[in-house]
XYZ file of C-alpha atoms in Angstrom:
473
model
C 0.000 0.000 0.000
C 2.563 2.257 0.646
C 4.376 1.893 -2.272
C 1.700 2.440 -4.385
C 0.591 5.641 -2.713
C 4.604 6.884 -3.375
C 4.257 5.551 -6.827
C 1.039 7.924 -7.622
C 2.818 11.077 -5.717
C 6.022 10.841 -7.579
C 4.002 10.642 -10.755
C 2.419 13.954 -9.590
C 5.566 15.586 -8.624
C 6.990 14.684 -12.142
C 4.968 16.117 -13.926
C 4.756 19.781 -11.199
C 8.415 19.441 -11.927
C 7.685 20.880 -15.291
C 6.860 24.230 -13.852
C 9.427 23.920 -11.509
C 11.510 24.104 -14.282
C 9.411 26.802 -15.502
C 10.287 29.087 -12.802
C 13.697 29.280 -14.167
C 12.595 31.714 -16.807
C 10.951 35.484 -16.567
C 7.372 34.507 -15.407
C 4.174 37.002 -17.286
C 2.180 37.982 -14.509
C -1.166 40.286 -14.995
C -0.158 43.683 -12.970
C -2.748 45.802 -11.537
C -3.303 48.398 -9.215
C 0.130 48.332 -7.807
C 0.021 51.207 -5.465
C -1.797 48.549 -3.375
C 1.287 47.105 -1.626
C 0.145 47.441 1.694
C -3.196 45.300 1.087
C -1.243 42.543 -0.470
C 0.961 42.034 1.908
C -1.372 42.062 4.212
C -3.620 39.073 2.673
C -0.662 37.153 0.967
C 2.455 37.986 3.474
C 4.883 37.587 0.510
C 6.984 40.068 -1.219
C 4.850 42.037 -4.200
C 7.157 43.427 -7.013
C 6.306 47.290 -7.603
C 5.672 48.522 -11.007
C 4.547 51.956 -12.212
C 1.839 50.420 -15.131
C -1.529 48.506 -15.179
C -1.125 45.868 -17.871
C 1.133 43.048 -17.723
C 5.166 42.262 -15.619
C 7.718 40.322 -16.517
C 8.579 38.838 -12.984
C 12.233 37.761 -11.814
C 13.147 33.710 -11.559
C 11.153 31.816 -9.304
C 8.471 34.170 -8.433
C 4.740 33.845 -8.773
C 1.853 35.500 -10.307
C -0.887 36.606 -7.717
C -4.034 38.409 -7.583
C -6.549 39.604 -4.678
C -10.659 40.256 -5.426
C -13.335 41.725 -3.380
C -16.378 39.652 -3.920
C -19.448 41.956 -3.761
C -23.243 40.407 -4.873
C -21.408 37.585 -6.793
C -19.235 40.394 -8.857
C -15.324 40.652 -8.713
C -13.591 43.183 -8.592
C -9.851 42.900 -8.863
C -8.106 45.193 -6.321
C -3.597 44.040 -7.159
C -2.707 41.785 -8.980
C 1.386 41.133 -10.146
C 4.347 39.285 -9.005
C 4.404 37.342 -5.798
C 7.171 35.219 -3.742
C 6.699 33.333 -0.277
C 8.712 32.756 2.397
C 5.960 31.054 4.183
C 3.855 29.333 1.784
C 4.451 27.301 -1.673
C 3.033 28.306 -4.837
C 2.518 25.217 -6.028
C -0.565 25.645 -8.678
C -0.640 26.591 -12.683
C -4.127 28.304 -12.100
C -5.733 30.924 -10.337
C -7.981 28.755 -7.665
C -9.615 29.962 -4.031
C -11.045 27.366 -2.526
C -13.603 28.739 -0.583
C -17.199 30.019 -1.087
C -17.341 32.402 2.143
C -15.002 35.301 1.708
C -15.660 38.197 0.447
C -11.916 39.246 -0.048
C -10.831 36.247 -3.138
C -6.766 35.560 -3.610
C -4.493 33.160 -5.367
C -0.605 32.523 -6.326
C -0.104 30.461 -9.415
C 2.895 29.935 -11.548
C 2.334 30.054 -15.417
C 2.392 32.965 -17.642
C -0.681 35.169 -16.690
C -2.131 33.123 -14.776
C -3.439 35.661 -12.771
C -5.662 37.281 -15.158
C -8.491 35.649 -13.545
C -9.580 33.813 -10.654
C -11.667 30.601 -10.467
C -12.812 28.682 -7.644
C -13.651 25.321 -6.387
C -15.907 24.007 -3.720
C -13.707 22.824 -0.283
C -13.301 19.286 -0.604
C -12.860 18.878 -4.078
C -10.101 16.941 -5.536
C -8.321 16.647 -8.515
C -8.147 13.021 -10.631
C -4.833 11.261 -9.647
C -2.735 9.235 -12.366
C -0.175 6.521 -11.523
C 3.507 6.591 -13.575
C 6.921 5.138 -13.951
C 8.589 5.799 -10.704
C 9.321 3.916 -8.302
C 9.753 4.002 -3.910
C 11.309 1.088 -2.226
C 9.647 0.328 1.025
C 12.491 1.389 3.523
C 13.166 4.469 5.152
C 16.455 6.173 5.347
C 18.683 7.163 7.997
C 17.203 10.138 7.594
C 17.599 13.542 9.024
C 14.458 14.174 10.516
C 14.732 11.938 13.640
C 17.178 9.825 15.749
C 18.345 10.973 19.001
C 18.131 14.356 20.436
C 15.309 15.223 17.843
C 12.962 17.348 19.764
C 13.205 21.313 19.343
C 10.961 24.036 20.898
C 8.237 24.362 18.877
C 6.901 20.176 19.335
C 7.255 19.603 15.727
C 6.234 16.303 14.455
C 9.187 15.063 12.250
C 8.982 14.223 8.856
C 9.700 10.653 7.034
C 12.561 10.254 4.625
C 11.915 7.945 1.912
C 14.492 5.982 -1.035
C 12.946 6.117 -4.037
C 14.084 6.915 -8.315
C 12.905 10.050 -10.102
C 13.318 10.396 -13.664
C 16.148 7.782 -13.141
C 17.467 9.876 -10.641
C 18.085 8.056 -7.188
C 16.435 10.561 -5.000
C 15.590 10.642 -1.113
C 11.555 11.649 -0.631
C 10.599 13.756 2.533
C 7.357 13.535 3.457
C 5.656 16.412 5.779
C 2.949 15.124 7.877
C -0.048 17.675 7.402
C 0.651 19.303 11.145
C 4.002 20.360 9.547
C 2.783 22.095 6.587
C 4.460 25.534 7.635
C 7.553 23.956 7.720
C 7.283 21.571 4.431
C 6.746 25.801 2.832
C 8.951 27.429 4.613
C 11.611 24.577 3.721
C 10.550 24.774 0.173
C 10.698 28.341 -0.080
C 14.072 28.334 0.682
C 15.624 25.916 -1.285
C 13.560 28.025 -4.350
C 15.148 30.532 -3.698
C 17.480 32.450 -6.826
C 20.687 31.098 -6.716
C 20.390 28.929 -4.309
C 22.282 26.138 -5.725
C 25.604 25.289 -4.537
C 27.753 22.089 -3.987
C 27.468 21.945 0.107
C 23.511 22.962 0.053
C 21.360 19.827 -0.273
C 19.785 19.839 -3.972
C 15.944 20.069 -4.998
C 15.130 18.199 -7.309
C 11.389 19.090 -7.203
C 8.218 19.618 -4.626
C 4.736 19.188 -4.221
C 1.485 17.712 -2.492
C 0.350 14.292 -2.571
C -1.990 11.672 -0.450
C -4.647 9.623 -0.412
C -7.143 11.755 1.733
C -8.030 15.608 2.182
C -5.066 15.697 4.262
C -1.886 15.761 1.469
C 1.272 15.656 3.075
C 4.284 17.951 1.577
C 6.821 16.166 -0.434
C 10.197 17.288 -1.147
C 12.640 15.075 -3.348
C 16.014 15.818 -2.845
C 19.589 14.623 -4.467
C 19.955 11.152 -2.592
C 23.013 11.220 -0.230
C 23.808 7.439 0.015
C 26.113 8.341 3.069
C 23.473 10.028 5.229
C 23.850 12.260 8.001
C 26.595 13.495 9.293
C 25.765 12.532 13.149
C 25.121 8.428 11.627
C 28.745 9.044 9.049
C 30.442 10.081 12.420
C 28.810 7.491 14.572
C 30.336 4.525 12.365
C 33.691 6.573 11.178
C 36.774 7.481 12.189
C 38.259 10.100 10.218
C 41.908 11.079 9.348
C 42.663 15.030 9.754
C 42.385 15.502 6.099
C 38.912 14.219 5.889
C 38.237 16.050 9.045
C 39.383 18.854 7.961
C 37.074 18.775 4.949
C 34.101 17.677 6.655
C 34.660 20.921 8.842
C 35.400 23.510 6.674
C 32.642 21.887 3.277
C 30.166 22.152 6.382
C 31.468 26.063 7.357
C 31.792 27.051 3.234
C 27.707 25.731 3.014
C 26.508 28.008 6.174
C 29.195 31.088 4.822
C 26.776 30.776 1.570
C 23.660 31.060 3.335
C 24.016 33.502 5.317
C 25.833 35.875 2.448
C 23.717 38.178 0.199
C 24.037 37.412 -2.881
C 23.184 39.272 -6.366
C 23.579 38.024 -10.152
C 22.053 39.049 -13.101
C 19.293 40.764 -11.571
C 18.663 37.849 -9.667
C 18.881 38.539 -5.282
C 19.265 35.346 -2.807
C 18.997 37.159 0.433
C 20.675 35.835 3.917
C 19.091 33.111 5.025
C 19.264 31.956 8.897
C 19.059 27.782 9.239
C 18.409 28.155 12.767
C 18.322 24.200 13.165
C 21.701 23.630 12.247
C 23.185 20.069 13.500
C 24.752 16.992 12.703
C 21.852 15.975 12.189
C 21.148 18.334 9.803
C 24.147 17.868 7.383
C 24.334 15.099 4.873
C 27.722 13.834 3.757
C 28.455 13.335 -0.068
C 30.558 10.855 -1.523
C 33.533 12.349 -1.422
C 33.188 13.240 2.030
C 32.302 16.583 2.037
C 29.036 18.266 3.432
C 25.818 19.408 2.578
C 23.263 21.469 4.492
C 19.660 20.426 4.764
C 16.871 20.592 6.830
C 15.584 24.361 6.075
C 12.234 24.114 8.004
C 13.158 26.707 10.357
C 15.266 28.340 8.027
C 14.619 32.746 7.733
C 15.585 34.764 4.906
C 17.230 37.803 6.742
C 16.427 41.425 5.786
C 19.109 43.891 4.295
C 21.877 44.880 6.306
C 20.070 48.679 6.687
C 16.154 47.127 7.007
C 14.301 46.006 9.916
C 13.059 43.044 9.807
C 9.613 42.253 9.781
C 9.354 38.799 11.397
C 7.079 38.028 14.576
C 10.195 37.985 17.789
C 8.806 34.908 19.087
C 9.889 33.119 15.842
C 13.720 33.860 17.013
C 13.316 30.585 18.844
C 13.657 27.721 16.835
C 15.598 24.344 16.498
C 16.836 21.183 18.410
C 17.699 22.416 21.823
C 21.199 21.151 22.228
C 22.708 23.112 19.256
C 20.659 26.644 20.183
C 22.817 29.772 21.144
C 22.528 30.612 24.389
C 21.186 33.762 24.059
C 18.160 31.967 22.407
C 18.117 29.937 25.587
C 18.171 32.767 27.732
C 15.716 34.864 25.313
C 18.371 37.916 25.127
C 18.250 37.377 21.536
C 19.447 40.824 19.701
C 16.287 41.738 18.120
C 17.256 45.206 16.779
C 19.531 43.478 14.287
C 18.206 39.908 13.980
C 20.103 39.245 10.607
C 23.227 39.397 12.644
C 21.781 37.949 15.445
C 20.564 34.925 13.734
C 23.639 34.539 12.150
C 25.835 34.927 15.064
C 23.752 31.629 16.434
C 23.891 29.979 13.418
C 27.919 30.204 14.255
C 27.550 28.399 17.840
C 25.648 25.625 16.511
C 28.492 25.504 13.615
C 31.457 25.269 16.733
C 29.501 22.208 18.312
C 29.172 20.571 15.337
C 32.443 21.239 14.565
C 33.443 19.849 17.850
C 31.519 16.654 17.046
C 34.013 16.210 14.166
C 36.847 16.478 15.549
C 36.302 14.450 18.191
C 36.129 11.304 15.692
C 39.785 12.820 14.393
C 42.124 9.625 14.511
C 45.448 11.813 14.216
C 44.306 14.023 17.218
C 44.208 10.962 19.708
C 47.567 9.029 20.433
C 47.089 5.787 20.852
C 44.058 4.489 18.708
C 42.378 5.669 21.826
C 39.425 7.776 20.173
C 36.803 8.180 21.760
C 33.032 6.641 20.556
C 30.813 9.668 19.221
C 29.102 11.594 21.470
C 26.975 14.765 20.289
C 27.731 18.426 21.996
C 27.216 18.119 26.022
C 26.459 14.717 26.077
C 28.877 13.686 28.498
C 28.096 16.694 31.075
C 24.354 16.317 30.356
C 23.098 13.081 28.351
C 21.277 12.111 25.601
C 18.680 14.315 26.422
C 19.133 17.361 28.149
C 16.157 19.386 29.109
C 15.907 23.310 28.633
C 16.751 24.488 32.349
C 20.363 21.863 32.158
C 21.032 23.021 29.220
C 20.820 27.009 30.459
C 22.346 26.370 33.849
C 25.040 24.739 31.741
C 25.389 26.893 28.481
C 24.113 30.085 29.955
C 24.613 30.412 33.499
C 27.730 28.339 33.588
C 29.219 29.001 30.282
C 30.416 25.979 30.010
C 30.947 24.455 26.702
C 32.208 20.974 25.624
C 35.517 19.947 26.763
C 39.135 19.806 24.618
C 40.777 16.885 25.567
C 44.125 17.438 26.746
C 45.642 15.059 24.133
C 45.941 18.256 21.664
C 47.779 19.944 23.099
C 50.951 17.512 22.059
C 50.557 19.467 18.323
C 51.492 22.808 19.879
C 50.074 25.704 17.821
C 48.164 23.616 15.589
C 46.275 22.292 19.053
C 46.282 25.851 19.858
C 44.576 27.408 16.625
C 42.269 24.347 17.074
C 40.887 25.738 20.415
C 40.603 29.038 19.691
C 38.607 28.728 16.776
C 36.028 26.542 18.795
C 36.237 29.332 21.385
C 35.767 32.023 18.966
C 32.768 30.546 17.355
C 31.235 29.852 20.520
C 31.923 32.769 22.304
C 29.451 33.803 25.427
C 29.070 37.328 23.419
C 27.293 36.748 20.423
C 28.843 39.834 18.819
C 32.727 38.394 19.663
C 31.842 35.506 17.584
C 33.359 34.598 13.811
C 31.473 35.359 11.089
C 31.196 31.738 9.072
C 33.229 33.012 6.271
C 35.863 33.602 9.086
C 35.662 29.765 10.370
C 36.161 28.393 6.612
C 39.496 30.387 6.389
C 40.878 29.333 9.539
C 39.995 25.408 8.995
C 41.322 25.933 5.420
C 44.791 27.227 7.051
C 44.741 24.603 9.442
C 44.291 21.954 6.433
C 47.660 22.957 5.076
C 49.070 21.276 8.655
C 50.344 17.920 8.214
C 49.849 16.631 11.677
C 51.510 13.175 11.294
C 55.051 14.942 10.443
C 54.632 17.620 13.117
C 54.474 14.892 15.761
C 56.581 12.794 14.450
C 59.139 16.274 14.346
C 58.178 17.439 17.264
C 57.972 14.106 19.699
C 61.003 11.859 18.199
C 59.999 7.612 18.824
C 56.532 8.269 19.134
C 54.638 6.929 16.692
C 56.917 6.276 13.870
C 56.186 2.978 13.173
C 53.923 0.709 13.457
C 51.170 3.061 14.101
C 48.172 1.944 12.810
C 44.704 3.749 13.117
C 41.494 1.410 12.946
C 38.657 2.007 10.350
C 40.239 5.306 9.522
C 38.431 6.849 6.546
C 40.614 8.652 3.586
């Protein structure tokens, strides 16, 4: 049964992929009555694109069409219509549709070319037909990123399903949203649709949609399948040389530098964007052992370095509780800059992942005496740490997780090695490195050839004979 019901929804999403693709072109949106900004943002909370004439827009990649209607005695009447883009909800339809018969104020996002030009409507409860295809879903789940230990977060979110299935001969990996986390399964989606969002340590999209066999349709995103899996399940059966350390570390810091930098191409914008979930969990590993962020359901695009932003405070608190910043924990957060803010935590979750890493580092351990994985404070506080040990620990404490004295043998190397833990996970949010900042240093400290300096700096230890179990290269 299940298989069949993934067979029909990847059918579907094959053939929304078409205007997926679609969105990578200048979209034809009906514009109207664009002095009505305030009113659109009000009933659609997205970003409307100005322009200065009634008629018709050519609208940047990936954005929408959109339209809002007073009903009045069965007549519309359109009030703005023009170019749309979501960071909280998908656009996920070719036609103008409002599903309701109630309202007297009528809107809709759609994505092909003037689309918008009219609206159309369908009584609540009505479905569409459903075809089955060609694809196909094998009935096991994945080591997936949505679960496993230390799952929970703040906000009691139900965690997705991660599925192994083929899409247009593609081996993909199929999340499926429960409906209870449809906020997420859009804001997650919204990000990864974002321009220019594609780069080699951000987890791919291959396409999105809705699908199930009731009124309740679950979210579906099919990403690039990362055979490997997480990072906390790669660490958990791996130990790593300092090379591939060092790679994991700063593949992982290069991804979240991306993020959260601005970027602007061909009159194309990818703003900041803030994971705010970031973990090992979190972070797939690729083949050749390098990282790739995922998991964007908490994820905020950040305003302008001059703007306010205009998100609701409460939403500053987000993600799995272990990795959260502790001014998060101790709700200090800075909200008169929250793009900094949000980034600066972004950067302590980055050091304790980072710390995770390195503590499966074979050539940082003498002796073949490395230790099993352990995530962030799990040896002060456990596998689960509730909110009031983790703040008497984190905030009131500042304590963070331990170096192990066996560094220290590599001298300034052990030294550099601490400080840029320390740096990133500073008490002071504002004394913290930018993530650009942590990819430098790890990329300076890849140039350090550990094996030689110990073997230069400590003569008869460990030159020959030394042999480091499962040790991955």
């Amino acid at each position: 049964m299940v298989r069949t019901l993934f067979l029909l929804w990847l059918f579907m999403l094959e053939q929304q992929s078409r205007y997926m693709d679609a969105l990578s072109k200048n979209r034809s949106c009906v514009s109207f009555g664009s002095n009505a900004l305030t009113e659109g943002l009000e009933h659609l909370q997205g970003l409307i694109l100005e322009d200065g004439r009634n008629g018709t827009i050519q609208c940047p990649h990936n954005q929408c069409c959109f339209g809002i209607w007073d009903l009045n005695q069965g007549q519309l009447q359109a009030k703005v219509q023009g170019c749309w883009i979501s960071e909280k909800e998908a656009c996920d339809s070719p036609a103008c549709e409002f599903r309701s018969s109630a309202a007297i104020t009528l809107s809709c996002r759609c994505h092909s070319d003037l689309c918008n030009a009219n609206i159309s409507y369908a009584e609540p409860g009505k479905k569409p037909g459903k075809k089955s295809g060609g694809s196909e879903v094998r009935e096991e789940m994945l080591s997936g990123t949505g679960g496993g230990k230390d799952g929970g977060g703040f906000m009691g979110r139900q965690l997705s399903k991660l599925w192994q299935g083929t899409f247009g001969q593609q081996p993909v990996a199929i999340k499926v949203f429960p409906p209870l986390c449809h906020q997420q399964f859009a804001s997650e989606w919204a990000v990864y649709s974002l321009p220019l969002m594609n780069h080699e340590n951000v987890a791919r999209l291959v396409t999105a949609g809705y699908g199930g066999p009731s009124e309740e349709h679950c979210g579906l995103l099919v990403l690039t399948l990362y055979p490997l899996g997480s990072l906390r399940n790669f660490l958990s059966h791996h130990i790593c040389s300092w090379d591939i350390s060092i790679r994991l570390g700063s593949s992982l810091a290069r991804g979240l530098a991306f993020l959260h930098e601005e970027k602007r191409k061909e009159g194309l914008h990818k703003p900041g964007v803030a994971h705010r979930d970031l973990s090992s969990q979190n972070v797939l590993v690729r083949e050749d052992r390098t990282c790739a962020i995922t998991d964007f359901g908490f994820a905020m695009t950040l305003p302008l370095r001059h703007e306010q932003s205009r998100k609701d405070p409460a939403e500053a608190i987000a993600g799995a509780q272990r990795y959260v910043a502790p001014e998060i924990l101790d709700e200090n957060l800075n909200l008169q800059d929250v793009g900094s803010a949000l980034r600066q935590a972004d950067v302590y979750s980055l050091a304790l992942v980072l710390w995770e890493i390195l503590m499966r580092c074979s050539e940082l351990f003498p002796e073949n005496s490395i230790p099993a994985f352990q995530l962030a404070y799990e040896a002060e506080l456990g596998s689960n740490p509730t909110y009031s040990e983790l703040r008497r620990l984190a905030v009131e404490q500042r304590r963070r997780p331990i170096v192990p004295p066996a560094w220290t043998r590599f001298g300034q190397v052990a030294i550099s090695l601490q400080e840029l833990l320390e740096d990133c996970w500073d008490p002071e949010p504002e004394a913290r490195l930018q993530a650009e900042c942590a990819l430098q240093r790890l990329q300076r400290l890849g140039t350090e050839d550990l094996v030689h300096f110990l073997n230069r700096t400590l003569p008869g230890h460990c030159q020959s004979g030394c042999v480091f179990i499962s040790v991955i290269h």
